[in-house]
Amino acid sequence: MPDRLSALDASFLYLEESATVMHIGSVMVLEPPPEGFDVEALARSVGARTAYVPRYRQRVRTVPGHLANPVWVDDERFDLDFHVRRTALPRPGTREQLTELVARVQPRRLDRTRPLWEVYLVEGLAGGGLAVITKTHQAMVDGVAAVDLGQVLLDDAPSSGAPPGTTWRPAPEPSLVELVTGALVDAVRRPPQVLETVRAGAGDVRTAVRRASSTATGLLRAASSAAGPQGGPLDVVVGEQRRFAVVDTALEDYRAVRRAVSGAPRRRAGRGAAARDEPVPLVARTDLHDVVLAVLAGALRGWMLSRGLVLAPSAVVRTLVPLSVTAGDLDDGSAPDRGAGGRGGPPPATEVVGHLVDLPVGEPDPVVRLQRVSFGMRAPGEGRRVGARELAGLAGFAPPTLHSLGVRVAGSLSHRVFNLVVTNVPGPQHPLYVGPVRLAASYPVIPLAAGQGLAVGVTSYDGAVSYGLNADRDGLPDLDVLAECVTDALAELVDVTAGPPGGRPR
């Protein structure tokens, strides 16, 4: 019998019928390609690679009467040209034009009668570059049977040769009798699954989601002890249209902040001798992830103030931060590699869990914001996070897949207990390639939850930290202001920690 969707995967399909789209995406900006690299070459590469991930040649088929969750079946009419598409930007091909295209492409629902993914090759970028936009439904990506499409396309070295031929042949689809028989067999083997499936098929999605996610239990228990989010500029009625913005920052700035607050005290920049003589307080056990969240807290604060909002010192934005956890120690990438091929053997087992943290948008001091974020990210019982170097080297857990798994955790929870989802995944600090073309930058596109106007994806890659801001078009018409506030918040944090008085770091 074909593979059956898990309760969580099925819930993503049911949720999409009554809410926003449930697919994750990425925007990969490429350097100018060599002659001969076009949509046909990309399609050949995609076709060859998806042969190793059978899920990308399968579609969803429902079971009559919702007797069981849907199943994955081979698409006998699989059409690669339908999934790999070509488009172009008008001149001059600016970054703003690219993000507007992403905002229009990403919200379109995927065709349920075909495999649930799409790739767009975007030509016409200024300077002769290209971009690749990917869309993958959350039901597909579980880190085991399928990884995110963005991961499938990337290589550690350029590949200019013709991809190997494939010999894939679709298996015949099961008949209605076989689907019903398989559902009855599963009902005998797993009786509790029957009630859950009927409820999900009848539209009680919350019950299916709640029971599907084992990782959500502890987080919901912790959230129940505190008041849920109460309004705010991020709580909007989410429509079908989007805005998308990207922010490029330097990884060295985050490392400089981490070194400054974790080492000897430095003196605060500012006006007057009194301000310069005030020592910068140390922040114990701070890592790069905390610095990113502190920058986002400062950016949200600046954006809210630009709207004329009055922020109390206690104002926070409750944020769900999916984390990869392990029994290993924290590592920001500067320690010796303990991953595959490094000393100490393969990395320990890793899973993605959810963590609630309150971003202190009411706090005016950037260092105190970082202190509060670091403390909040180390609540008892959450375990220790996998190191960045280990994480980037985990087979099957490249950044695109980890973003997808993070969104799966967010999708398994009630969206009433948090205002914002932030996925932050460390990536490799060496060049990656799509075929023969070097990847210049990569930006995650995180789907919006019902009632939440913003989702943030962050990826570090080859010396850069890149933000993808996905927002409801009507709810956040000033998304460009928020993007500028990210850069300003990072500059402020660097200036008051790692920089000399009154200036940028030496």
Short mmCIF file of C-alpha atoms in Angstrom, two decimals:
data_model
loop_
_atom_site.label_atom_id
_atom_site.label_comp_id
_atom_site.label_asym_id
_atom_site.label_seq_id
_atom_site.Cartn_x
_atom_site.Cartn_y
_atom_site.Cartn_z
CA MET A 1 0.00 0.00 0.00
CA PRO A 2 1.18 3.58 -0.58
CA ASP A 3 2.49 5.79 2.22
CA ARG A 4 -0.23 7.41 4.30
CA LEU A 5 -0.01 11.03 5.41
CA SER A 6 0.52 11.49 9.11
CA ALA A 7 -2.14 13.30 11.11
CA LEU A 8 0.02 16.43 11.18
CA ASP A 9 0.62 16.35 7.42
CA ALA A 10 -3.08 15.84 6.76
CA SER A 11 -3.90 18.74 9.08
CA PHE A 12 -1.84 21.07 6.89
CA LEU A 13 -4.08 20.17 3.96
CA TYR A 14 -7.26 20.64 6.00
CA LEU A 15 -6.03 23.94 7.46
CA GLU A 16 -5.32 25.29 3.99
CA GLU A 17 -8.93 24.74 2.98
CA SER A 18 -10.11 27.29 5.55
CA ALA A 19 -7.07 29.50 6.11
CA THR A 20 -3.97 30.77 4.35
CA VAL A 21 -1.65 28.74 2.14
CA MET A 22 0.51 26.20 3.94
CA HIS A 23 3.58 26.02 1.75
CA ILE A 24 7.09 27.23 2.51
CA GLY A 25 9.41 28.80 -0.03
CA SER A 26 12.80 30.28 -0.69
CA VAL A 27 14.33 32.92 -2.91
CA MET A 28 17.80 32.04 -4.16
CA VAL A 29 19.67 34.86 -5.89
CA LEU A 30 22.34 33.55 -8.29
CA GLU A 31 25.37 35.16 -9.84
CA PRO A 32 25.43 35.69 -13.65
CA PRO A 33 25.30 32.20 -15.16
CA PRO A 34 27.58 30.70 -17.79
CA GLU A 35 26.30 30.45 -21.33
CA GLY A 36 23.81 27.67 -21.79
CA PHE A 37 22.24 27.72 -18.34
CA ASP A 38 18.53 28.31 -18.87
CA VAL A 39 15.19 26.96 -17.74
CA GLU A 40 15.72 23.75 -19.71
CA ALA A 41 19.04 23.14 -17.94
CA LEU A 42 17.42 23.85 -14.58
CA ALA A 43 14.55 21.49 -15.40
CA ARG A 44 16.98 18.70 -16.30
CA SER A 45 18.78 19.18 -13.01
CA VAL A 46 15.55 19.26 -11.01
CA GLY A 47 14.25 16.19 -12.80
CA ALA A 48 17.39 14.21 -12.07
CA ARG A 49 17.46 15.22 -8.41
CA THR A 50 13.81 14.57 -7.67
CA ALA A 51 14.40 10.99 -8.80
CA TYR A 52 16.24 10.54 -5.49
CA VAL A 53 13.34 12.05 -3.52
CA PRO A 54 10.28 10.11 -4.71
CA ARG A 55 7.87 12.37 -2.82
CA TYR A 56 8.40 15.08 -5.46
CA ARG A 57 6.83 12.80 -8.09
CA GLN A 58 3.83 11.89 -5.95
CA ARG A 59 0.46 13.52 -5.39
CA VAL A 60 -2.12 13.33 -2.64
CA ARG A 61 -5.12 11.07 -3.02
CA THR A 62 -7.97 11.08 -0.53
CA VAL A 63 -9.66 7.98 0.87
CA PRO A 64 -13.41 7.62 0.21
CA GLY A 65 -15.51 8.73 3.16
CA HIS A 66 -12.43 10.03 5.02
CA LEU A 67 -12.02 6.58 6.53
CA ALA A 68 -8.29 7.29 6.88
CA ASN A 69 -5.81 10.00 6.14
CA PRO A 70 -4.94 10.59 2.46
CA VAL A 71 -2.14 8.63 0.83
CA TRP A 72 0.79 9.48 -1.43
CA VAL A 73 0.55 7.92 -4.90
CA ASP A 74 2.88 8.17 -7.89
CA ASP A 75 1.69 10.75 -10.41
CA GLU A 76 1.25 8.76 -13.61
CA ARG A 77 0.90 12.05 -15.54
CA PHE A 78 3.93 13.71 -13.94
CA ASP A 79 4.82 16.77 -16.05
CA LEU A 80 8.17 18.33 -15.14
CA ASP A 81 7.55 21.35 -17.36
CA PHE A 82 4.47 22.22 -15.30
CA HIS A 83 6.55 22.41 -12.11
CA VAL A 84 9.66 24.19 -13.45
CA ARG A 85 8.68 27.54 -14.90
CA ARG A 86 10.36 30.58 -16.41
CA THR A 87 9.65 34.24 -15.84
CA ALA A 88 11.54 37.52 -16.10
CA LEU A 89 11.68 40.94 -14.49
CA PRO A 90 11.19 44.10 -16.52
CA ARG A 91 14.11 46.48 -16.72
CA PRO A 92 16.01 47.48 -14.66
CA GLY A 93 15.49 44.22 -12.69
CA THR A 94 15.85 45.68 -9.20
CA ARG A 95 15.69 43.88 -5.87
CA GLU A 96 12.35 45.59 -5.20
CA GLN A 97 10.92 44.16 -8.43
CA LEU A 98 12.10 40.70 -7.40
CA THR A 99 10.48 40.90 -3.96
CA GLU A 100 7.22 42.12 -5.53
CA LEU A 101 7.28 39.09 -7.83
CA VAL A 102 7.84 36.82 -4.84
CA ALA A 103 4.92 38.46 -3.04
CA ARG A 104 2.65 37.66 -6.00
CA VAL A 105 3.90 34.13 -6.69
CA GLN A 106 4.07 32.70 -3.18
CA PRO A 107 0.40 33.09 -2.10
CA ARG A 108 -0.96 31.19 -5.11
CA ARG A 109 -2.26 27.81 -4.03
CA LEU A 110 -0.58 24.70 -5.35
CA ASP A 111 -2.58 22.35 -7.59
CA ARG A 112 -3.82 19.48 -5.39
CA THR A 113 -4.10 17.16 -8.39
CA ARG A 114 -0.31 17.28 -8.93
CA PRO A 115 2.83 16.98 -6.79
CA LEU A 116 2.78 19.89 -4.36
CA TRP A 117 5.78 21.96 -5.45
CA GLU A 118 6.89 24.57 -8.01
CA VAL A 119 10.15 26.20 -9.12
CA TYR A 120 10.47 29.51 -10.97
CA LEU A 121 13.62 30.59 -12.80
CA VAL A 122 13.64 34.40 -12.80
CA GLU A 123 15.68 36.16 -15.47
CA GLY A 124 16.40 39.84 -15.99
CA LEU A 125 18.01 40.74 -12.68
CA ALA A 126 20.26 43.79 -12.77
CA GLY A 127 23.83 42.80 -13.55
CA GLY A 128 22.83 39.66 -15.44
CA GLY A 129 22.03 37.51 -12.41
CA LEU A 130 19.22 35.02 -11.95
CA ALA A 131 16.90 34.04 -9.14
CA VAL A 132 15.17 30.77 -8.28
CA ILE A 133 11.89 30.85 -6.36
CA THR A 134 10.75 27.59 -4.78
CA LYS A 135 7.41 26.55 -3.25
CA THR A 136 6.93 23.31 -1.31
CA HIS A 137 3.82 22.29 0.59
CA GLN A 138 4.30 21.65 4.29
CA ALA A 139 2.61 18.26 3.98
CA MET A 140 5.60 17.08 1.95
CA VAL A 141 8.54 18.02 4.14
CA ASP A 142 9.08 15.88 7.21
CA GLY A 143 12.88 15.60 7.06
CA VAL A 144 12.64 11.84 6.47
CA ALA A 145 10.66 10.92 3.36
CA ALA A 146 11.23 14.34 1.80
CA VAL A 147 13.41 17.38 2.33
CA ASP A 148 12.73 20.91 1.19
CA LEU A 149 13.09 21.61 -2.51
CA GLY A 150 15.64 24.35 -1.85
CA GLN A 151 17.93 21.75 -0.34
CA VAL A 152 17.49 19.39 -3.29
CA LEU A 153 18.79 22.01 -5.73
CA LEU A 154 21.99 23.02 -3.91
CA ASP A 155 25.48 21.55 -4.23
CA ASP A 156 28.80 22.21 -2.52
CA ALA A 157 30.57 22.42 -5.89
CA PRO A 158 29.58 23.60 -9.37
CA SER A 159 28.17 20.95 -11.66
CA SER A 160 28.36 21.58 -15.37
CA GLY A 161 27.95 18.08 -16.71
CA ALA A 162 24.68 16.62 -17.95
CA PRO A 163 22.66 15.05 -15.12
CA PRO A 164 22.35 11.27 -15.20
CA GLY A 165 19.33 9.83 -16.92
CA THR A 166 16.48 8.56 -14.78
CA THR A 167 14.65 5.27 -15.08
CA TRP A 168 11.72 6.21 -12.84
CA ARG A 169 8.46 4.51 -13.62
CA PRO A 170 5.28 5.37 -11.70
CA ALA A 171 3.68 2.61 -9.68
CA PRO A 172 0.03 2.00 -10.54
CA GLU A 173 -2.43 3.88 -8.36
CA PRO A 174 -4.47 1.87 -5.87
CA SER A 175 -8.10 1.28 -6.72
CA LEU A 176 -10.97 2.49 -4.57
CA VAL A 177 -11.31 -1.00 -3.12
CA GLU A 178 -7.63 -1.05 -2.19
CA LEU A 179 -7.85 2.39 -0.57
CA VAL A 180 -10.82 1.35 1.55
CA THR A 181 -9.21 -1.99 2.43
CA GLY A 182 -6.02 -0.24 3.49
CA ALA A 183 -8.02 2.17 5.66
CA LEU A 184 -9.79 -0.73 7.38
CA VAL A 185 -6.51 -2.54 8.00
CA ASP A 186 -5.03 0.61 9.56
CA ALA A 187 -8.16 0.99 11.69
CA VAL A 188 -7.64 -2.50 13.11
CA ARG A 189 -3.96 -1.84 13.76
CA ARG A 190 -4.47 1.67 15.22
CA PRO A 191 -8.04 2.14 16.50
CA PRO A 192 -7.46 5.62 18.05
CA GLN A 193 -6.52 6.89 14.61
CA VAL A 194 -10.07 6.36 13.33
CA LEU A 195 -11.70 8.95 15.59
CA GLU A 196 -8.91 11.44 14.90
CA THR A 197 -9.27 11.02 11.14
CA VAL A 198 -13.06 11.44 11.20
CA ARG A 199 -12.75 14.61 13.26
CA ALA A 200 -10.11 16.04 10.95
CA GLY A 201 -12.10 15.16 7.86
CA ALA A 202 -15.19 16.79 9.37
CA GLY A 203 -13.29 20.01 9.89
CA ASP A 204 -12.22 19.76 13.54
CA VAL A 205 -8.67 20.62 12.59
CA ARG A 206 -7.65 21.80 16.02
CA THR A 207 -8.22 18.35 17.48
CA ALA A 208 -6.17 16.71 14.74
CA VAL A 209 -3.33 19.17 15.12
CA ARG A 210 -3.29 18.98 18.90
CA ARG A 211 -3.04 15.21 18.93
CA ALA A 212 -0.67 15.01 15.99
CA SER A 213 2.26 16.92 17.45
CA SER A 214 4.13 15.34 20.31
CA THR A 215 6.52 18.30 20.42
CA ALA A 216 3.72 20.76 21.15
CA THR A 217 2.58 19.39 24.50
CA GLY A 218 5.23 20.91 26.73
CA LEU A 219 5.11 24.24 24.94
CA LEU A 220 1.35 24.56 25.25
CA ARG A 221 1.59 23.72 28.95
CA ALA A 222 4.14 26.49 29.41
CA ALA A 223 2.04 28.92 27.39
CA SER A 224 -1.06 28.19 29.46
CA SER A 225 0.62 29.68 32.52
CA ALA A 226 0.84 33.11 30.90
CA ALA A 227 -1.68 35.37 29.27
CA GLY A 228 -1.92 34.97 25.53
CA PRO A 229 -1.16 37.78 23.06
CA GLN A 230 -3.63 40.63 23.27
CA GLY A 231 -3.87 42.58 20.04
CA GLY A 232 -1.06 44.62 18.51
CA PRO A 233 0.05 45.69 15.03
CA LEU A 234 1.00 42.12 14.07
CA ASP A 235 -2.45 40.73 14.83
CA VAL A 236 -4.36 41.31 11.61
CA VAL A 237 -7.00 39.62 9.50
CA VAL A 238 -4.79 37.77 7.02
CA GLY A 239 -5.91 37.97 3.42
CA GLU A 240 -4.63 36.23 0.31
CA GLN A 241 -2.11 38.88 -0.81
CA ARG A 242 1.42 39.37 0.50
CA ARG A 243 4.33 41.75 0.78
CA PHE A 244 7.87 40.41 0.89
CA ALA A 245 11.09 42.16 1.87
CA VAL A 246 14.69 41.04 2.29
CA VAL A 247 17.51 42.35 4.47
CA ASP A 248 21.22 41.60 4.04
CA THR A 249 23.57 41.93 7.02
CA ALA A 250 27.12 40.82 7.81
CA LEU A 251 27.70 37.78 10.00
CA GLU A 252 30.81 39.42 11.47
CA ASP A 253 28.63 42.12 13.09
CA TYR A 254 26.76 39.47 15.09
CA ARG A 255 30.01 37.76 16.05
CA ALA A 256 31.44 41.09 17.19
CA VAL A 257 28.45 41.68 19.46
CA ARG A 258 28.70 38.19 20.89
CA ARG A 259 32.41 38.56 21.60
CA ALA A 260 31.89 41.96 23.20
CA VAL A 261 29.15 40.93 25.62
CA SER A 262 30.73 37.57 26.44
CA GLY A 263 34.25 38.87 27.08
CA ALA A 264 35.79 41.80 28.98
CA PRO A 265 33.52 44.79 29.72
CA ARG A 266 33.51 47.47 27.05
CA ARG A 267 32.46 51.10 27.35
CA ARG A 268 29.16 52.29 25.96
CA ALA A 269 29.09 54.69 23.02
CA GLY A 270 27.07 57.87 23.45
CA ARG A 271 27.12 61.59 23.98
CA GLY A 272 29.12 63.09 26.80
CA ALA A 273 31.73 61.70 29.13
CA ALA A 274 29.16 60.18 31.47
CA ALA A 275 27.71 58.04 28.71
CA ARG A 276 31.12 56.92 27.49
CA ASP A 277 32.24 55.96 31.00
CA GLU A 278 29.26 53.70 31.62
CA PRO A 279 30.39 50.06 31.29
CA VAL A 280 28.48 47.73 29.02
CA PRO A 281 27.04 44.89 31.13
CA LEU A 282 28.01 41.36 30.22
CA VAL A 283 25.40 38.92 28.91
CA ALA A 284 26.09 35.39 30.06
CA ARG A 285 25.79 32.49 27.61
CA THR A 286 24.87 34.56 24.59
CA ASP A 287 25.08 33.03 21.14
CA LEU A 288 24.46 34.33 17.65
CA HIS A 289 20.86 33.18 17.72
CA ASP A 290 20.19 35.45 20.69
CA VAL A 291 21.80 38.39 18.92
CA VAL A 292 19.53 37.86 15.90
CA LEU A 293 16.44 37.85 18.13
CA ALA A 294 17.65 40.97 19.95
CA VAL A 295 18.08 42.70 16.59
CA LEU A 296 14.52 41.71 15.65
CA ALA A 297 13.26 43.04 18.98
CA GLY A 298 14.95 46.36 18.27
CA ALA A 299 13.61 46.41 14.71
CA LEU A 300 10.04 45.74 15.85
CA ARG A 301 10.39 48.47 18.46
CA GLY A 302 11.59 51.00 15.88
CA TRP A 303 8.83 50.00 13.46
CA MET A 304 6.14 50.32 16.11
CA LEU A 305 7.42 53.74 17.17
CA SER A 306 7.38 54.85 13.52
CA ARG A 307 3.66 54.09 13.57
CA GLY A 308 3.17 56.41 16.53
CA LEU A 309 2.48 53.60 19.00
CA VAL A 310 3.13 54.21 22.69
CA LEU A 311 5.14 51.31 24.10
CA ALA A 312 5.14 50.57 27.80
CA PRO A 313 8.48 49.33 29.22
CA SER A 314 6.88 45.92 29.71
CA ALA A 315 5.63 45.62 26.11
CA VAL A 316 6.64 42.36 24.40
CA VAL A 317 5.95 40.42 21.23
CA ARG A 318 5.47 36.76 22.09
CA THR A 319 7.44 34.80 19.52
CA LEU A 320 7.61 31.14 18.63
CA VAL A 321 11.20 30.19 17.85
CA PRO A 322 11.60 26.63 16.51
CA LEU A 323 14.93 25.25 17.72
CA SER A 324 17.07 22.29 16.77
CA VAL A 325 18.06 20.61 20.02
CA THR A 326 20.63 17.95 20.80
CA ALA A 327 22.64 16.57 23.66
CA GLY A 328 25.64 18.45 22.31
CA ASP A 329 27.00 21.78 23.50
CA LEU A 330 26.23 25.22 22.18
CA ASP A 331 28.51 26.30 19.34
CA ASP A 332 28.43 29.43 17.19
CA GLY A 333 30.64 27.96 14.47
CA SER A 334 33.97 29.04 15.91
CA ALA A 335 34.71 25.77 17.69
CA PRO A 336 36.30 22.76 15.93
CA ASP A 337 33.89 20.94 13.67
CA ARG A 338 32.30 17.97 15.39
CA GLY A 339 30.03 17.19 12.47
CA ALA A 340 30.34 14.55 9.81
CA GLY A 341 33.92 14.24 8.74
CA GLY A 342 35.19 16.20 11.76
CA ARG A 343 36.68 15.12 15.02
CA GLY A 344 34.51 13.19 17.41
CA GLY A 345 32.47 11.26 14.85
CA PRO A 346 28.99 12.06 13.54
CA PRO A 347 26.82 14.64 15.28
CA PRO A 348 24.22 13.53 17.80
CA ALA A 349 20.58 13.08 16.92
CA THR A 350 18.66 16.29 16.32
CA GLU A 351 15.02 17.29 16.46
CA VAL A 352 13.12 20.52 16.06
CA VAL A 353 11.05 21.77 18.99
CA GLY A 354 9.21 24.99 19.73
CA HIS A 355 10.29 27.65 22.23
CA LEU A 356 8.26 30.68 23.30
CA VAL A 357 10.23 33.85 24.00
CA ASP A 358 9.00 37.38 24.64
CA LEU A 359 10.84 39.94 22.50
CA PRO A 360 11.13 43.05 24.73
CA VAL A 361 10.01 45.74 22.29
CA GLY A 362 9.28 48.13 25.17
CA GLU A 363 12.91 48.14 26.36
CA PRO A 364 14.87 51.15 24.98
CA ASP A 365 18.35 49.84 25.89
CA PRO A 366 19.66 47.44 23.19
CA VAL A 367 21.99 45.63 25.60
CA VAL A 368 19.21 45.04 28.11
CA ARG A 369 17.08 43.70 25.23
CA LEU A 370 19.86 41.23 24.47
CA GLN A 371 20.07 40.26 28.16
CA ARG A 372 16.36 39.59 28.34
CA VAL A 373 16.35 37.57 25.11
CA SER A 374 19.31 35.45 26.25
CA PHE A 375 17.62 34.76 29.58
CA GLY A 376 14.32 33.91 27.90
CA MET A 377 15.99 31.50 25.45
CA ARG A 378 17.44 29.48 28.33
CA ALA A 379 14.35 28.64 30.31
CA PRO A 380 14.72 25.46 32.36
CA GLY A 381 13.80 22.23 30.67
CA GLU A 382 14.39 23.32 27.08
CA GLY A 383 17.65 21.44 26.63
CA ARG A 384 20.73 22.66 24.82
CA ARG A 385 20.75 23.64 21.19
CA VAL A 386 22.79 22.05 18.48
CA GLY A 387 25.85 24.03 17.42
CA ALA A 388 25.83 26.00 14.20
CA ARG A 389 28.73 24.11 12.70
CA GLU A 390 27.19 20.75 13.59
CA LEU A 391 23.81 21.86 12.30
CA ALA A 392 25.12 23.01 8.94
CA GLY A 393 26.82 19.64 8.47
CA LEU A 394 23.92 17.36 9.33
CA ALA A 395 23.01 15.16 6.38
CA GLY A 396 19.36 15.73 5.49
CA PHE A 397 19.11 18.87 7.60
CA ALA A 398 20.31 21.68 5.37
CA PRO A 399 18.88 25.15 6.10
CA PRO A 400 15.84 24.94 3.77
CA THR A 401 14.67 21.73 5.39
CA LEU A 402 15.18 23.07 8.91
CA HIS A 403 13.09 26.14 8.07
CA SER A 404 10.36 23.78 6.87
CA LEU A 405 10.54 21.64 9.99
CA GLY A 406 10.36 24.79 12.09
CA VAL A 407 7.18 25.85 10.34
CA ARG A 408 5.76 22.37 10.96
CA VAL A 409 6.24 22.92 14.69
CA ALA A 410 4.51 26.31 14.44
CA GLY A 411 1.64 24.77 12.47
CA SER A 412 1.08 22.18 15.20
CA LEU A 413 0.26 24.83 17.81
CA SER A 414 -2.64 27.13 18.53
CA HIS A 415 -1.76 30.48 16.99
CA ARG A 416 -3.48 32.25 19.89
CA VAL A 417 -0.44 31.76 22.14
CA PHE A 418 2.09 33.66 20.05
CA ASN A 419 2.21 36.72 17.77
CA LEU A 420 5.15 35.90 15.53
CA VAL A 421 7.15 32.98 14.11
CA VAL A 422 10.90 33.38 13.63
CA THR A 423 12.95 30.57 12.09
CA ASN A 424 16.70 31.14 12.29
CA VAL A 425 18.90 28.47 10.71
CA PRO A 426 22.70 28.65 10.44
CA GLY A 427 23.92 27.64 7.01
CA PRO A 428 27.30 26.73 5.54
CA GLN A 429 30.00 29.37 5.44
CA HIS A 430 31.25 28.32 2.01
CA PRO A 431 29.76 28.86 -1.47
CA LEU A 432 26.90 26.69 -2.71
CA TYR A 433 25.82 26.17 -6.31
CA VAL A 434 22.71 25.54 -8.37
CA GLY A 435 24.20 23.56 -11.21
CA PRO A 436 27.19 25.59 -12.42
CA VAL A 437 25.92 28.88 -10.94
CA ARG A 438 27.09 30.20 -7.58
CA LEU A 439 24.46 31.05 -4.99
CA ALA A 440 24.86 34.71 -4.01
CA ALA A 441 22.13 34.90 -1.33
CA SER A 442 19.19 32.92 -0.01
CA TYR A 443 16.04 34.19 1.72
CA PRO A 444 13.40 31.97 3.39
CA VAL A 445 9.70 32.62 2.77
CA ILE A 446 7.78 31.54 5.88
CA PRO A 447 3.98 31.12 5.53
CA LEU A 448 1.62 33.25 7.60
CA ALA A 449 -0.65 31.77 10.23
CA ALA A 450 -4.25 32.87 10.57
CA GLY A 451 -4.43 36.18 12.41
CA GLN A 452 -0.67 36.83 12.23
CA GLY A 453 0.48 39.47 9.79
CA LEU A 454 4.22 38.72 9.76
CA ALA A 455 6.58 35.73 9.61
CA VAL A 456 10.37 36.00 9.63
CA GLY A 457 12.96 33.59 8.26
CA VAL A 458 16.69 34.11 8.87
CA THR A 459 19.57 32.22 7.26
CA SER A 460 23.31 32.69 7.59
CA TYR A 461 25.36 31.78 4.53
CA ASP A 462 28.92 32.47 3.40
CA GLY A 463 29.55 35.44 5.70
CA ALA A 464 26.07 36.96 5.49
CA VAL A 465 22.91 36.85 7.59
CA SER A 466 19.84 37.22 5.38
CA TYR A 467 16.28 37.98 6.48
CA GLY A 468 13.11 37.12 4.60
CA LEU A 469 10.09 39.12 5.84
CA ASN A 470 6.75 37.77 4.66
CA ALA A 471 3.69 39.87 5.55
CA ASP A 472 0.02 40.39 4.82
CA ARG A 473 -0.25 43.03 2.12
CA ASP A 474 -2.98 45.11 3.73
CA GLY A 475 -1.98 44.52 7.34
CA LEU A 476 1.63 45.69 6.93
CA PRO A 477 1.77 48.25 4.11
CA ASP A 478 4.96 49.67 5.68
CA LEU A 479 6.98 46.44 5.57
CA ASP A 480 9.85 48.36 3.95
CA VAL A 481 10.12 50.45 7.12
CA LEU A 482 10.46 47.30 9.22
CA ALA A 483 13.20 46.07 6.86
CA GLU A 484 15.13 49.31 7.37
CA CYS A 485 14.66 49.01 11.11
CA VAL A 486 16.44 45.63 11.08
CA THR A 487 19.58 47.27 9.69
CA ASP A 488 19.29 50.16 12.15
CA ALA A 489 18.80 47.85 15.15
CA LEU A 490 21.90 45.84 14.27
CA ALA A 491 23.97 49.01 13.83
CA GLU A 492 22.77 50.29 17.21
CA LEU A 493 23.67 47.03 18.97
CA VAL A 494 27.12 46.97 17.37
CA ASP A 495 27.79 50.59 18.27
CA VAL A 496 26.98 50.19 21.96
CA THR A 497 28.82 46.90 22.43
CA ALA A 498 31.54 46.12 19.93
CA GLY A 499 32.31 49.57 18.60
CA PRO A 500 34.55 52.38 19.84
CA PRO A 501 32.85 55.42 21.41
CA GLY A 502 30.75 57.14 18.79
CA GLY A 503 31.56 54.84 15.89
CA ARG A 504 31.48 51.46 14.22
CA PRO A 505 33.73 48.58 15.41
CA ARG A 506 37.43 48.78 14.65
#
